Amino acid sequence: AYFSAWNAHDGAAVARAFAPGGTYADPTTAGPIAGAAVGRVVTSLCVAFPDLEFERTAVIGEGERDDQG
């Protein structure tokens, strides 16, 4: 759901993909952000980079995961 929302340029959907209390940070943020602020940053990035798209090529990690997103 997270990458699908990014690729749809849907900031609100990206924000909804976070667990309660989850945060996001990248070089354009002043530090970790949460909630609706995540959606606003995603929307701004998608306006600045209209061709922005993510492609998942591998999942790396430990423990359980949800392969439906």
mmCIF file of C-alpha atoms in Angstrom:
data_model
loop_
_atom_site.group_PDB
_atom_site.id
_atom_site.type_symbol
_atom_site.label_atom_id
_atom_site.label_comp_id
_atom_site.label_asym_id
_atom_site.label_seq_id
_atom_site.Cartn_x
_atom_site.Cartn_y
_atom_site.Cartn_z
ATOM 1 C CA ALA A 1 0.000 0.000 0.000
ATOM 2 C CA TYR A 2 2.889 2.363 0.824
ATOM 3 C CA PHE A 3 4.614 2.186 -2.558
ATOM 4 C CA SER A 4 1.327 2.086 -4.438
ATOM 5 C CA ALA A 5 0.326 5.325 -2.701
ATOM 6 C CA TRP A 6 3.645 6.966 -3.595
ATOM 7 C CA ASN A 7 3.285 5.889 -7.211
ATOM 8 C CA ALA A 8 -0.285 7.249 -7.271
ATOM 9 C CA HIS A 9 1.080 10.544 -5.864
ATOM 10 C CA ASP A 10 -1.478 10.251 -3.044
ATOM 11 C CA GLY A 11 0.068 11.905 -0.008
ATOM 12 C CA ALA A 12 -2.894 11.156 2.260
ATOM 13 C CA ALA A 13 -2.699 7.445 1.402
ATOM 14 C CA VAL A 14 1.047 7.410 2.106
ATOM 15 C CA ALA A 15 0.366 8.945 5.523
ATOM 16 C CA ARG A 16 -2.329 6.327 6.242
ATOM 17 C CA ALA A 17 0.209 3.549 5.552
ATOM 18 C CA PHE A 18 2.126 4.501 8.706
ATOM 19 C CA ALA A 19 1.471 2.801 12.025
ATOM 20 C CA PRO A 20 0.287 5.069 14.851
ATOM 21 C CA GLY A 21 3.306 7.040 16.024
ATOM 22 C CA GLY A 22 5.266 6.173 12.862
ATOM 23 C CA THR A 23 7.520 8.845 11.428
ATOM 24 C CA TYR A 24 9.067 9.732 8.080
ATOM 25 C CA ALA A 25 12.270 11.615 7.315
ATOM 26 C CA ASP A 26 14.208 12.406 4.169
ATOM 27 C CA PRO A 27 16.685 15.119 3.150
ATOM 28 C CA THR A 28 13.812 17.569 2.512
ATOM 29 C CA THR A 29 12.447 17.363 6.070
ATOM 30 C CA ALA A 30 13.993 19.077 9.068
ATOM 31 C CA GLY A 31 13.740 15.779 10.936
ATOM 32 C CA PRO A 32 11.154 13.086 11.563
ATOM 33 C CA ILE A 33 7.552 14.056 10.765
ATOM 34 C CA ALA A 34 4.270 12.249 11.402
ATOM 35 C CA GLY A 35 0.588 12.289 10.555
ATOM 36 C CA ALA A 36 -0.788 14.747 8.023
ATOM 37 C CA ALA A 37 2.656 16.357 7.657
ATOM 38 C CA VAL A 38 3.802 13.182 5.871
ATOM 39 C CA GLY A 39 1.041 13.608 3.313
ATOM 40 C CA ARG A 40 1.947 17.252 2.721
ATOM 41 C CA VAL A 41 5.619 16.381 2.134
ATOM 42 C CA VAL A 42 4.704 13.583 -0.269
ATOM 43 C CA THR A 43 2.383 15.891 -2.191
ATOM 44 C CA SER A 44 5.081 18.579 -2.403
ATOM 45 C CA LEU A 45 7.671 16.090 -3.640
ATOM 46 C CA CYS A 46 5.284 14.741 -6.267
ATOM 47 C CA VAL A 47 4.580 18.262 -7.530
ATOM 48 C CA ALA A 48 8.310 19.007 -7.703
ATOM 49 C CA PHE A 49 9.080 15.650 -9.344
ATOM 50 C CA PRO A 50 6.009 14.674 -11.407
ATOM 51 C CA ASP A 51 7.741 11.557 -12.767
ATOM 52 C CA LEU A 52 8.559 10.269 -9.257
ATOM 53 C CA GLU A 53 7.978 6.529 -9.087
ATOM 54 C CA PHE A 54 9.236 3.690 -6.924
ATOM 55 C CA GLU A 55 9.892 0.113 -7.992
ATOM 56 C CA ARG A 56 10.313 -2.626 -5.398
ATOM 57 C CA THR A 57 12.933 -5.064 -6.561
ATOM 58 C CA ALA A 58 13.665 -6.899 -3.306
ATOM 59 C CA VAL A 59 12.453 -7.081 0.273
ATOM 60 C CA ILE A 60 15.231 -7.414 2.820
ATOM 61 C CA GLY A 61 14.615 -7.834 6.527
ATOM 62 C CA GLU A 62 13.892 -10.182 9.349
ATOM 63 C CA GLY A 63 10.712 -11.424 10.974
ATOM 64 C CA GLU A 64 7.162 -11.307 9.749
ATOM 65 C CA ARG A 65 6.099 -8.973 6.974
ATOM 66 C CA ASP A 66 2.987 -8.116 4.995
ATOM 67 C CA ASP A 67 3.607 -8.896 1.319
ATOM 68 C CA GLN A 68 0.347 -7.273 0.223
ATOM 69 C CA GLY A 69 1.667 -3.667 0.120
#
